[in-house]
PDB file of C-alpha atoms and ligand atoms in Angstrom:
ATOM      1  CA  MET A   5     -34.257 -27.224 -70.803  1.00 85.00           C
ATOM      2  CA  LEU A   6     -37.221 -29.036 -72.233  1.00 97.00           C
ATOM      3  CA  GLU A   7     -36.801 -32.014 -74.604  1.00 98.00           C
ATOM      4  CA  LEU A   8     -39.533 -33.986 -76.172  1.00 98.00           C
ATOM      5  CA  TYR A   9     -38.882 -37.558 -77.703  1.00 98.00           C
ATOM      6  CA  TYR A  10     -41.342 -38.287 -80.459  1.00 98.00           C
ATOM      7  CA  PHE A  11     -41.702 -39.976 -84.085  1.00 97.00           C
ATOM      8  CA  HIS A  12     -44.055 -38.328 -86.532  1.00 94.00           C
ATOM      9  CA  GLY A  13     -47.172 -39.893 -86.774  1.00 90.00           C
ATOM     10  CA  ALA A  14     -47.241 -41.384 -83.275  1.00 97.00           C
ATOM     11  CA  THR A  15     -50.640 -40.415 -81.704  1.00 98.00           C
ATOM     12  CA  CYS A  16     -49.067 -40.203 -78.430  1.00 98.00           C
ATOM     13  CA  GLY A  17     -46.364 -38.112 -79.460  1.00 98.00           C
ATOM     14  CA  LEU A  18     -49.134 -35.545 -81.279  1.00 98.00           C
ATOM     15  CA  LYS A  19     -50.982 -35.380 -77.981  1.00 98.00           C
ATOM     16  CA  ALA A  20     -47.914 -34.049 -75.962  1.00 98.00           C
ATOM     17  CA  ARG A  21     -47.025 -31.784 -78.906  1.00 98.00           C
ATOM     18  CA  LEU A  22     -50.528 -30.309 -79.162  1.00 98.00           C
ATOM     19  CA  ALA A  23     -50.453 -29.255 -75.397  1.00 98.00           C
ATOM     20  CA  LEU A  24     -46.989 -27.867 -75.694  1.00 98.00           C
ATOM     21  CA  ALA A  25     -48.153 -25.828 -78.836  1.00 98.00           C
ATOM     22  CA  GLU A  26     -51.448 -24.619 -77.335  1.00 98.00           C
ATOM     23  CA  LYS A  27     -49.566 -23.339 -74.122  1.00 98.00           C
ATOM     24  CA  GLY A  28     -46.789 -21.695 -76.502  1.00 98.00           C
ATOM     25  CA  VAL A  29     -43.936 -23.794 -74.960  1.00 98.00           C
ATOM     26  CA  ASP A  30     -40.810 -24.273 -77.145  1.00 97.00           C
ATOM     27  CA  TYR A  31     -38.722 -27.472 -76.746  1.00 98.00           C
ATOM     28  CA  THR A  32     -36.054 -29.444 -78.245  1.00 98.00           C
ATOM     29  CA  HIS A  33     -37.549 -31.841 -80.892  1.00 97.00           C
ATOM     30  CA  LYS A  34     -35.875 -35.351 -80.313  1.00 98.00           C
ATOM     31  CA  VAL A  35     -37.137 -36.817 -83.382  1.00 97.00           C
ATOM     32  CA  VAL A  36     -36.402 -40.826 -83.041  1.00 98.00           C
ATOM     33  CA  ASP A  37     -37.284 -43.883 -85.108  1.00 95.00           C
ATOM     34  CA  ARG A  38     -39.065 -46.778 -84.033  1.00 92.00           C
ATOM     35  CA  PRO A  39     -35.510 -49.256 -83.793  1.00 91.00           C
ATOM     36  CA  TYR A  40     -34.226 -46.526 -81.404  1.00 95.00           C
ATOM     37  CA  LEU A  41     -36.850 -47.220 -79.057  1.00 94.00           C
ATOM     38  CA  ARG A  42     -36.012 -50.528 -78.353  1.00 91.00           C
ATOM     39  CA  THR A  43     -32.510 -49.600 -77.534  1.00 93.00           C
ATOM     40  CA  ARG A  44     -31.121 -49.829 -74.013  1.00 94.00           C
ATOM     41  CA  GLU A  45     -30.343 -46.054 -74.141  1.00 97.00           C
ATOM     42  CA  TYR A  46     -34.138 -44.936 -74.799  1.00 97.00           C
ATOM     43  CA  LYS A  47     -35.373 -47.656 -72.429  1.00 94.00           C
ATOM     44  CA  GLU A  48     -33.546 -46.034 -69.660  1.00 96.00           C
ATOM     45  CA  LEU A  49     -35.515 -42.983 -70.105  1.00 97.00           C
ATOM     46  CA  ASN A  50     -38.822 -44.857 -71.025  1.00 96.00           C
ATOM     47  CA  PRO A  51     -38.822 -48.354 -69.965  1.00 93.00           C
ATOM     48  CA  ASN A  52     -42.033 -49.252 -72.216  1.00 91.00           C
ATOM     49  CA  GLY A  53     -40.018 -48.469 -75.332  1.00 92.00           C
ATOM     50  CA  VAL A  54     -42.556 -45.847 -76.583  1.00 95.00           C
ATOM     51  CA  VAL A  55     -42.952 -42.359 -77.004  1.00 98.00           C
ATOM     52  CA  PRO A  56     -43.577 -39.627 -75.953  1.00 98.00           C
ATOM     53  CA  THR A  57     -40.983 -39.009 -73.128  1.00 98.00           C
ATOM     54  CA  LEU A  58     -40.286 -35.555 -71.865  1.00 98.00           C
ATOM     55  CA  LEU A  59     -37.178 -34.239 -70.291  1.00 98.00           C
ATOM     56  CA  HIS A  60     -37.507 -31.027 -68.082  1.00 97.00           C
ATOM     57  CA  ARG A  61     -34.339 -30.106 -66.234  1.00 94.00           C
ATOM     58  CA  GLY A  62     -32.861 -33.581 -65.675  1.00 91.00           C
ATOM     59  CA  THR A  63     -36.435 -34.985 -64.766  1.00 96.00           C
ATOM     60  CA  VAL A  64     -37.878 -37.662 -66.946  1.00 98.00           C
ATOM     61  CA  LEU A  65     -41.872 -37.708 -67.584  1.00 98.00           C
ATOM     62  CA  ILE A  66     -43.548 -40.526 -69.530  1.00 98.00           C
ATOM     63  CA  GLU A  67     -47.218 -41.299 -70.452  1.00 98.00           C
ATOM     64  CA  SER A  68     -48.831 -38.731 -72.922  1.00 98.00           C
ATOM     65  CA  SER A  69     -51.674 -37.644 -70.642  1.00 98.00           C
ATOM     66  CA  ILE A  70     -49.280 -37.094 -67.560  1.00 98.00           C
ATOM     67  CA  ILE A  71     -47.163 -35.076 -69.902  1.00 98.00           C
ATOM     68  CA  MET A  72     -49.992 -33.193 -71.183  1.00 98.00           C
ATOM     69  CA  ASP A  73     -51.137 -32.523 -67.479  1.00 98.00           C
ATOM     70  CA  TYR A  74     -47.426 -31.445 -66.349  1.00 98.00           C
ATOM     71  CA  VAL A  75     -47.070 -29.320 -69.441  1.00 98.00           C
ATOM     72  CA  ASP A  76     -50.434 -27.418 -68.400  1.00 98.00           C
ATOM     73  CA  GLU A  77     -49.566 -26.952 -64.741  1.00 98.00           C
ATOM     74  CA  ALA A  78     -45.677 -26.311 -65.223  1.00 97.00           C
ATOM     75  CA  PHE A  79     -45.738 -23.562 -67.619  1.00 97.00           C
ATOM     76  CA  ASP A  80     -47.450 -20.020 -68.270  1.00 97.00           C
ATOM     77  CA  GLY A  81     -49.667 -19.669 -71.029  1.00 97.00           C
ATOM     78  CA  PRO A  82     -53.553 -20.358 -71.628  1.00 98.00           C
ATOM     79  CA  GLU A  83     -55.265 -22.630 -68.869  1.00 98.00           C
ATOM     80  CA  LEU A  84     -55.973 -25.947 -70.827  1.00 98.00           C
ATOM     81  CA  LYS A  85     -58.317 -27.318 -68.101  1.00 98.00           C
ATOM     82  CA  PRO A  86     -61.924 -26.331 -67.392  1.00 98.00           C
ATOM     83  CA  ASP A  87     -62.717 -24.520 -64.282  1.00 97.00           C
ATOM     84  CA  LEU A  88     -65.675 -26.173 -63.126  1.00 97.00           C
ATOM     85  CA  PRO A  89     -65.144 -29.224 -61.254  1.00 98.00           C
ATOM     86  CA  LEU A  90     -67.701 -31.264 -63.404  1.00 97.00           C
ATOM     87  CA  ASN A  91     -66.024 -30.200 -66.552  1.00 98.00           C
ATOM     88  CA  ARG A  92     -62.604 -30.994 -65.271  1.00 98.00           C
ATOM     89  CA  ALA A  93     -63.756 -34.591 -64.411  1.00 98.00           C
ATOM     90  CA  ARG A  94     -65.356 -35.145 -68.062  1.00 98.00           C
ATOM     91  CA  MET A  95     -61.811 -33.688 -69.195  1.00 98.00           C
ATOM     92  CA  ALA A  96     -60.209 -36.386 -67.053  1.00 98.00           C
ATOM     93  CA  MET A  97     -62.549 -38.948 -68.442  1.00 98.00           C
ATOM     94  CA  TRP A  98     -61.639 -38.202 -72.180  1.00 98.00           C
ATOM     95  CA  LEU A  99     -57.833 -38.635 -71.279  1.00 98.00           C
ATOM     96  CA  LYS A 100     -58.693 -41.885 -69.346  1.00 98.00           C
ATOM     97  CA  ASN A 101     -60.616 -43.312 -72.150  1.00 98.00           C
ATOM     98  CA  ALA A 102     -57.738 -42.007 -74.844  1.00 98.00           C
ATOM     99  CA  ASP A 103     -55.283 -44.145 -72.844  1.00 98.00           C
ATOM    100  CA  ASP A 104     -57.288 -47.207 -71.849  1.00 97.00           C
ATOM    101  CA  VAL A 105     -59.582 -47.797 -74.665  1.00 98.00           C
ATOM    102  CA  TYR A 106     -58.795 -45.554 -77.821  1.00 98.00           C
ATOM    103  CA  LEU A 107     -55.072 -45.815 -78.244  1.00 97.00           C
ATOM    104  CA  PRO A 108     -55.410 -49.726 -78.080  1.00 95.00           C
ATOM    105  CA  SER A 109     -58.219 -49.523 -80.498  1.00 97.00           C
ATOM    106  CA  LEU A 110     -56.686 -47.416 -82.714  1.00 98.00           C
ATOM    107  CA  GLY A 111     -53.519 -49.342 -82.829  1.00 96.00           C
ATOM    108  CA  THR A 112     -55.374 -52.551 -83.766  1.00 96.00           C
ATOM    109  CA  VAL A 113     -57.056 -50.598 -86.627  1.00 98.00           C
ATOM    110  CA  THR A 114     -53.944 -49.080 -87.749  1.00 97.00           C
ATOM    111  CA  TYR A 115     -52.063 -52.145 -87.759  1.00 96.00           C
ATOM    112  CA  THR A 116     -54.647 -54.245 -89.353  1.00 97.00           C
ATOM    113  CA  VAL A 117     -55.652 -51.991 -92.270  1.00 98.00           C
ATOM    114  CA  SER A 118     -52.327 -50.287 -92.937  1.00 97.00           C
ATOM    115  CA  MET A 119     -49.017 -51.101 -91.330  1.00 95.00           C
ATOM    116  CA  ARG A 120     -49.704 -55.163 -91.441  1.00 95.00           C
ATOM    117  CA  HIS A 121     -48.765 -55.261 -95.112  1.00 91.00           C
ATOM    118  CA  LYS A 122     -45.098 -53.747 -94.293  1.00 91.00           C
ATOM    119  CA  ILE A 123     -44.490 -56.245 -91.627  1.00 94.00           C
ATOM    120  CA  LEU A 124     -45.695 -59.290 -93.364  1.00 94.00           C
ATOM    121  CA  GLU A 125     -43.160 -58.585 -96.045  1.00 94.00           C
ATOM    122  CA  LYS A 126     -40.295 -59.203 -93.366  1.00 94.00           C
ATOM    123  CA  SER A 127     -38.866 -62.643 -93.086  1.00 95.00           C
ATOM    124  CA  GLU A 128     -40.069 -65.001 -90.464  1.00 93.00           C
ATOM    125  CA  VAL A 129     -37.121 -64.166 -88.150  1.00 95.00           C
ATOM    126  CA  GLU A 130     -37.427 -60.496 -88.607  1.00 94.00           C
ATOM    127  CA  ARG A 131     -41.258 -60.588 -87.921  1.00 94.00           C
ATOM    128  CA  LYS A 132     -40.360 -62.598 -84.535  1.00 93.00           C
ATOM    129  CA  LYS A 133     -37.851 -60.238 -83.462  1.00 91.00           C
ATOM    130  CA  TYR A 134     -40.218 -57.528 -84.161  1.00 91.00           C
ATOM    131  CA  LEU A 135     -43.019 -58.762 -82.098  1.00 93.00           C
ATOM    132  CA  ASP A 136     -40.675 -60.010 -79.235  1.00 91.00           C
ATOM    133  CA  GLY A 137     -39.137 -56.562 -79.191  1.00 86.00           C
ATOM    134  CA  ILE A 138     -42.805 -54.798 -78.103  1.00 88.00           C
ATOM    135  CA  PRO A 139     -42.261 -54.607 -74.279  1.00 84.00           C
ATOM    136  CA  ALA A 140     -45.956 -54.598 -73.111  1.00 87.00           C
ATOM    137  CA  MET A 141     -47.335 -57.999 -73.147  1.00 91.00           C
ATOM    138  CA  ALA A 142     -50.956 -56.858 -74.073  1.00 92.00           C
ATOM    139  CA  ALA A 143     -49.881 -54.646 -76.731  1.00 91.00           C
ATOM    140  CA  ARG A 144     -47.425 -57.445 -78.127  1.00 93.00           C
ATOM    141  CA  GLU A 145     -50.372 -60.257 -78.160  1.00 94.00           C
ATOM    142  CA  ARG A 146     -52.927 -57.460 -79.836  1.00 93.00           C
ATOM    143  CA  ARG A 147     -50.186 -56.788 -82.496  1.00 94.00           C
ATOM    144  CA  ARG A 148     -49.439 -60.349 -83.305  1.00 95.00           C
ATOM    145  CA  LEU A 149     -53.198 -61.286 -83.661  1.00 96.00           C
ATOM    146  CA  ALA A 150     -53.541 -58.179 -86.034  1.00 95.00           C
ATOM    147  CA  LEU A 151     -50.648 -59.350 -88.136  1.00 95.00           C
ATOM    148  CA  GLU A 152     -51.602 -63.119 -88.208  1.00 95.00           C
ATOM    149  CA  MET A 153     -55.222 -62.656 -88.550  1.00 96.00           C
ATOM    150  CA  GLY A 154     -55.872 -59.076 -89.853  1.00 96.00           C
ATOM    151  CA  PHE A 155     -59.621 -58.381 -90.542  1.00 96.00           C
ATOM    152  CA  GLU A 156     -60.395 -61.680 -89.022  1.00 96.00           C
ATOM    153  CA  SER A 157     -58.654 -61.207 -85.705  1.00 96.00           C
ATOM    154  CA  PRO A 158     -61.260 -61.250 -82.788  1.00 96.00           C
ATOM    155  CA  ASN A 159     -60.017 -57.915 -81.831  1.00 96.00           C
ATOM    156  CA  PHE A 160     -60.653 -56.082 -85.032  1.00 97.00           C
ATOM    157  CA  ALA A 161     -64.355 -55.372 -85.212  1.00 98.00           C
ATOM    158  CA  PRO A 162     -64.411 -54.541 -81.378  1.00 98.00           C
ATOM    159  CA  ALA A 163     -61.989 -51.875 -81.743  1.00 98.00           C
ATOM    160  CA  LEU A 164     -63.239 -50.461 -84.896  1.00 98.00           C
ATOM    161  CA  LEU A 165     -66.843 -50.138 -82.959  1.00 98.00           C
ATOM    162  CA  GLU A 166     -64.900 -48.450 -79.697  1.00 98.00           C
ATOM    163  CA  LEU A 167     -63.612 -45.902 -82.210  1.00 98.00           C
ATOM    164  CA  ASP A 168     -67.324 -45.280 -83.396  1.00 98.00           C
ATOM    165  CA  ARG A 169     -68.460 -45.249 -79.852  1.00 98.00           C
ATOM    166  CA  MET A 170     -65.754 -42.593 -79.216  1.00 98.00           C
ATOM    167  CA  LEU A 171     -67.316 -40.440 -82.052  1.00 98.00           C
ATOM    168  CA  ASP A 172     -70.570 -41.155 -80.688  1.00 98.00           C
ATOM    169  CA  ASP A 173     -69.857 -39.784 -77.151  1.00 98.00           C
ATOM    170  CA  MET A 174     -67.984 -36.716 -78.767  1.00 98.00           C
ATOM    171  CA  GLU A 175     -70.917 -35.798 -80.650  1.00 98.00           C
ATOM    172  CA  THR A 176     -73.193 -35.905 -77.412  1.00 98.00           C
ATOM    173  CA  ALA A 177     -70.365 -33.838 -75.530  1.00 98.00           C
ATOM    174  CA  LEU A 178     -70.271 -31.353 -78.486  1.00 98.00           C
ATOM    175  CA  GLY A 179     -74.169 -30.838 -78.270  1.00 98.00           C
ATOM    176  CA  ARG A 180     -73.417 -29.756 -74.555  1.00 96.00           C
ATOM    177  CA  HIS A 181     -70.628 -27.211 -75.097  1.00 97.00           C
ATOM    178  CA  GLU A 182     -68.383 -26.010 -77.886  1.00 98.00           C
ATOM    179  CA  TRP A 183     -65.576 -28.070 -77.045  1.00 98.00           C
ATOM    180  CA  LEU A 184     -65.100 -31.445 -75.430  1.00 98.00           C
ATOM    181  CA  ALA A 185     -65.130 -30.923 -71.935  1.00 98.00           C
ATOM    182  CA  ASP A 186     -66.110 -27.224 -71.720  1.00 98.00           C
ATOM    183  CA  ALA A 187     -66.865 -24.006 -73.732  1.00 98.00           C
ATOM    184  CA  THR A 188     -63.103 -23.551 -73.991  1.00 98.00           C
ATOM    185  CA  TYR A 189     -60.631 -25.696 -75.583  1.00 98.00           C
ATOM    186  CA  SER A 190     -59.041 -27.994 -73.081  1.00 98.00           C
ATOM    187  CA  LEU A 191     -56.682 -31.170 -72.827  1.00 98.00           C
ATOM    188  CA  ALA A 192     -59.465 -33.080 -73.995  1.00 98.00           C
ATOM    189  CA  ASP A 193     -59.477 -31.627 -77.463  1.00 99.00           C
ATOM    190  CA  ALA A 194     -55.769 -31.930 -77.530  1.00 98.00           C
ATOM    191  CA  ALA A 195     -55.880 -35.574 -76.574  1.00 98.00           C
ATOM    192  CA  LEU A 196     -58.709 -36.618 -79.139  1.00 98.00           C
ATOM    193  CA  SER A 197     -57.475 -34.702 -82.199  1.00 98.00           C
ATOM    194  CA  PRO A 198     -54.915 -37.323 -82.815  1.00 98.00           C
ATOM    195  CA  PHE A 199     -57.238 -40.212 -82.858  1.00 98.00           C
ATOM    196  CA  VAL A 200     -59.630 -38.320 -85.351  1.00 98.00           C
ATOM    197  CA  GLU A 201     -56.511 -37.233 -87.582  1.00 98.00           C
ATOM    198  CA  ARG A 202     -55.614 -40.995 -87.779  1.00 98.00           C
ATOM    199  CA  LEU A 203     -59.103 -41.768 -89.150  1.00 98.00           C
ATOM    200  CA  ASP A 204     -58.976 -38.952 -91.407  1.00 98.00           C
ATOM    201  CA  GLU A 205     -55.460 -40.362 -92.781  1.00 98.00           C
ATOM    202  CA  LEU A 206     -56.973 -43.756 -93.017  1.00 98.00           C
ATOM    203  CA  SER A 207     -59.895 -42.083 -95.215  1.00 98.00           C
ATOM    204  CA  PHE A 208     -62.514 -42.964 -92.759  1.00 98.00           C
ATOM    205  CA  ALA A 209     -63.941 -39.490 -92.453  1.00 98.00           C
ATOM    206  CA  ALA A 210     -67.241 -40.429 -93.665  1.00 98.00           C
ATOM    207  CA  MET A 211     -67.512 -42.021 -89.933  1.00 98.00           C
ATOM    208  CA  TRP A 212     -68.350 -38.494 -88.702  1.00 98.00           C
ATOM    209  CA  GLU A 213     -68.835 -36.433 -92.079  1.00 98.00           C
ATOM    210  CA  ASP A 214     -71.951 -38.494 -92.974  1.00 89.00           C
ATOM    211  CA  SER A 215     -73.723 -38.505 -89.696  1.00 96.00           C
ATOM    212  CA  ARG A 216     -72.174 -36.398 -87.010  1.00 98.00           C
ATOM    213  CA  PRO A 217     -72.606 -32.669 -87.527  1.00 98.00           C
ATOM    214  CA  ALA A 218     -70.952 -31.629 -84.041  1.00 98.00           C
ATOM    215  CA  VAL A 219     -67.845 -33.798 -84.710  1.00 98.00           C
ATOM    216  CA  THR A 220     -67.365 -32.357 -88.291  1.00 98.00           C
ATOM    217  CA  ASP A 221     -67.755 -28.844 -87.171  1.00 98.00           C
ATOM    218  CA  TRP A 222     -65.231 -29.697 -84.233  1.00 98.00           C
ATOM    219  CA  TRP A 223     -62.685 -31.073 -86.406  1.00 98.00           C
ATOM    220  CA  ASP A 224     -62.949 -28.313 -88.595  1.00 98.00           C
ATOM    221  CA  ARG A 225     -62.246 -25.691 -85.924  1.00 98.00           C
ATOM    222  CA  VAL A 226     -59.442 -27.935 -84.583  1.00 98.00           C
ATOM    223  CA  LYS A 227     -57.557 -27.471 -87.930  1.00 97.00           C
ATOM    224  CA  THR A 228     -57.651 -24.131 -88.195  1.00 98.00           C
ATOM    225  CA  ARG A 229     -55.983 -23.531 -84.746  1.00 98.00           C
ATOM    226  CA  GLU A 230     -52.419 -22.669 -84.628  1.00 98.00           C
ATOM    227  CA  SER A 231     -51.425 -25.528 -82.602  1.00 98.00           C
ATOM    228  CA  TYR A 232     -52.633 -27.782 -85.450  1.00 98.00           C
ATOM    229  CA  ASP A 233     -50.947 -25.835 -88.062  1.00 97.00           C
ATOM    230  CA  GLN A 234     -47.525 -25.903 -86.142  1.00 96.00           C
ATOM    231  CA  VAL A 235     -47.603 -29.510 -85.217  1.00 97.00           C
ATOM    232  CA  LEU A 236     -49.367 -31.425 -88.196  1.00 94.00           C
ATOM    233  CA  GLY A 237     -49.542 -28.557 -91.065  1.00 89.00           C
ATOM    234  CA  ALA A 238     -45.750 -28.026 -90.443  1.00 86.00           C
ATOM    235  CA  THR A 239     -44.791 -31.976 -90.622  1.00 88.00           C
ATOM    236  CA  PRO A 240     -47.543 -34.156 -91.590  1.00 91.00           C
ATOM    237  CA  ASN A 241     -47.312 -37.827 -90.737  1.00 96.00           C
ATOM    238  CA  PRO A 242     -44.962 -39.371 -93.573  1.00 96.00           C
ATOM    239  CA  GLU A 243     -47.083 -42.669 -93.301  1.00 96.00           C
ATOM    240  CA  ARG A 244     -50.219 -40.508 -94.107  1.00 97.00           C
ATOM    241  CA  PRO A 245     -49.898 -41.552 -98.106  1.00 97.00           C
ATOM    242  CA  GLN A 246     -49.518 -45.366 -97.350  1.00 97.00           C
ATOM    243  CA  HIS A 247     -52.479 -44.902 -94.735  1.00 98.00           C
ATOM    244  CA  THR A 248     -54.814 -43.348 -97.072  1.00 98.00           C
ATOM    245  CA  GLU A 249     -54.212 -45.806 -99.886  1.00 97.00           C
ATOM    246  CA  LYS A 250     -54.749 -48.891 -97.599  1.00 97.00           C
ATOM    247  CA  GLY A 251     -57.536 -47.141 -95.848  1.00 98.00           C
ATOM    248  CA  SER A 252     -59.395 -46.409 -98.990  1.00 98.00           C
ATOM    249  CA  LYS A 253     -59.306 -50.040-100.088  1.00 98.00           C
ATOM    250  CA  ALA A 254     -60.576 -51.232 -96.870  1.00 98.00           C
ATOM    251  CA  TRP A 255     -63.414 -48.802 -96.615  1.00 98.00           C
ATOM    252  CA  ALA A 256     -66.006 -50.946 -97.924  1.00 97.00           C
ATOM    253  CA  ARG A 257     -65.193 -53.947 -95.368  1.00 97.00           C
ATOM    254  CA  ILE A 258     -65.157 -51.075 -92.524  1.00 98.00           C
ATOM    255  CA  ASN A 259     -68.560 -49.603 -93.436  1.00 97.00           C
ATOM    256  CA  GLU A 260     -69.998 -53.127 -93.624  1.00 97.00           C
ATOM    257  CA  ILE A 261     -68.910 -53.753 -90.022  1.00 97.00           C
ATOM    258  CA  LEU A 262     -70.096 -50.267 -89.112  1.00 97.00           C
ATOM    259  CA  THR A 263     -73.495 -50.886 -90.598  1.00 95.00           C
ATOM    260  CA  ARG A 264     -73.793 -54.749 -89.268  1.00 92.00           C
ATOM    261  CA  HIS A 265     -73.554 -53.598 -85.648  1.00 87.00           C
TER     262      HIS A 265
HETATM  263  N1  GSH B   4     -49.772 -45.098 -72.587  1.00 71.78           N
HETATM  264  C1  GSH B   4     -48.654 -44.771 -73.577  1.00 71.78           C
HETATM  265  C2  GSH B   4     -48.548 -45.355 -74.616  1.00 71.78           C
HETATM  266  C3  GSH B   4     -47.421 -45.022 -75.676  1.00 71.78           C
HETATM  267  C4  GSH B   4     -47.435 -45.470 -76.993  1.00 71.78           C
HETATM  268  O1  GSH B   4     -47.968 -46.679 -77.072  1.00 71.78           O
HETATM  269  N2  GSH B   4     -46.772 -44.988 -77.911  1.00 71.78           N
HETATM  270  C5  GSH B   4     -46.619 -45.534 -79.316  1.00 71.78           C
HETATM  271  C6  GSH B   4     -47.079 -44.279 -80.149  1.00 71.78           C
HETATM  272  S1  GSH B   4     -48.724 -43.576 -80.124  1.00 71.78           S
HETATM  273  C7  GSH B   4     -45.216 -45.945 -79.705  1.00 71.78           C
HETATM  274  O2  GSH B   4     -44.520 -45.427 -79.204  1.00 71.78           O
HETATM  275  N3  GSH B   4     -45.289 -47.241 -80.184  1.00 71.78           N
HETATM  276  C8  GSH B   4     -43.941 -47.707 -80.822  1.00 71.78           C
HETATM  277  C9  GSH B   4     -44.114 -48.181 -81.879  1.00 71.78           C
HETATM  278  O3  GSH B   4     -44.999 -48.196 -82.829  1.00 71.78           O
HETATM  279  O4  GSH B   4     -43.129 -49.149 -82.232  1.00 71.78           O
HETATM  280  C10 GSH B   4     -48.690 -43.120 -73.540  1.00 71.78           C
HETATM  281  O5  GSH B   4     -49.890 -42.520 -73.587  1.00 71.78           O
HETATM  282  O6  GSH B   4     -47.676 -42.266 -73.444  1.00 71.78           O
END
């Protein structure tokens, strides 16, 4: 029995779901909402109060990159890791950067551009409860600054520039081989797709369409894969319309930061 806890639109949940879809593994979809992540019941599974969480034969696995690796190792299906040690190391680097750099950066950008407005509509008491409910201190502080200072937060421009650097690194890697870590699709492609998907949802596609032909081509190829269709085509992010509306309004500002640096 395999169960995956996630919510639609969660970047980390998408990483796990794309790996499962590429592998051709069926699982029970435990689609949860954000308030449920803060319950004692859920935190017994995932003490960080985040998705994804994978349950396999009574064992709990957390952390999207670890789940992806486990899925590739534990099930039959296409091999999602390169053969060559060097390319395996390259794949591991993409997964590490996804966890350490791209996810916090994307969170800052998404909350500042799109989610902030909804949270600011809450009362002060509700807002405090919301922030206090974020278990990881670093994430809580990033979120607090995004809410209180918006684009003026000292984190905003660096976060955006990290994502721009991610696209630069992708362009370089895709000049070496057809996929991010190898000539064939790997966990690196599954891990990076949700980040590009979010930038697309925010209508920031000019970040690659204007100047990064290899990323543009890669993204077109990702979107024609069955895994993308199963995971995102079947259930698009319900927050996509909001991201697109707020992102379009923010684009002039985003572009100004990108061109200034
Ligand atoms: N390092 C963790 C990060 C998990 C994480 O931050 N998940 C986000 C979604 S991408 C989440 O559940 N956020 C809860 C919220 O938005 O309230 C992983 O890769 O699994």
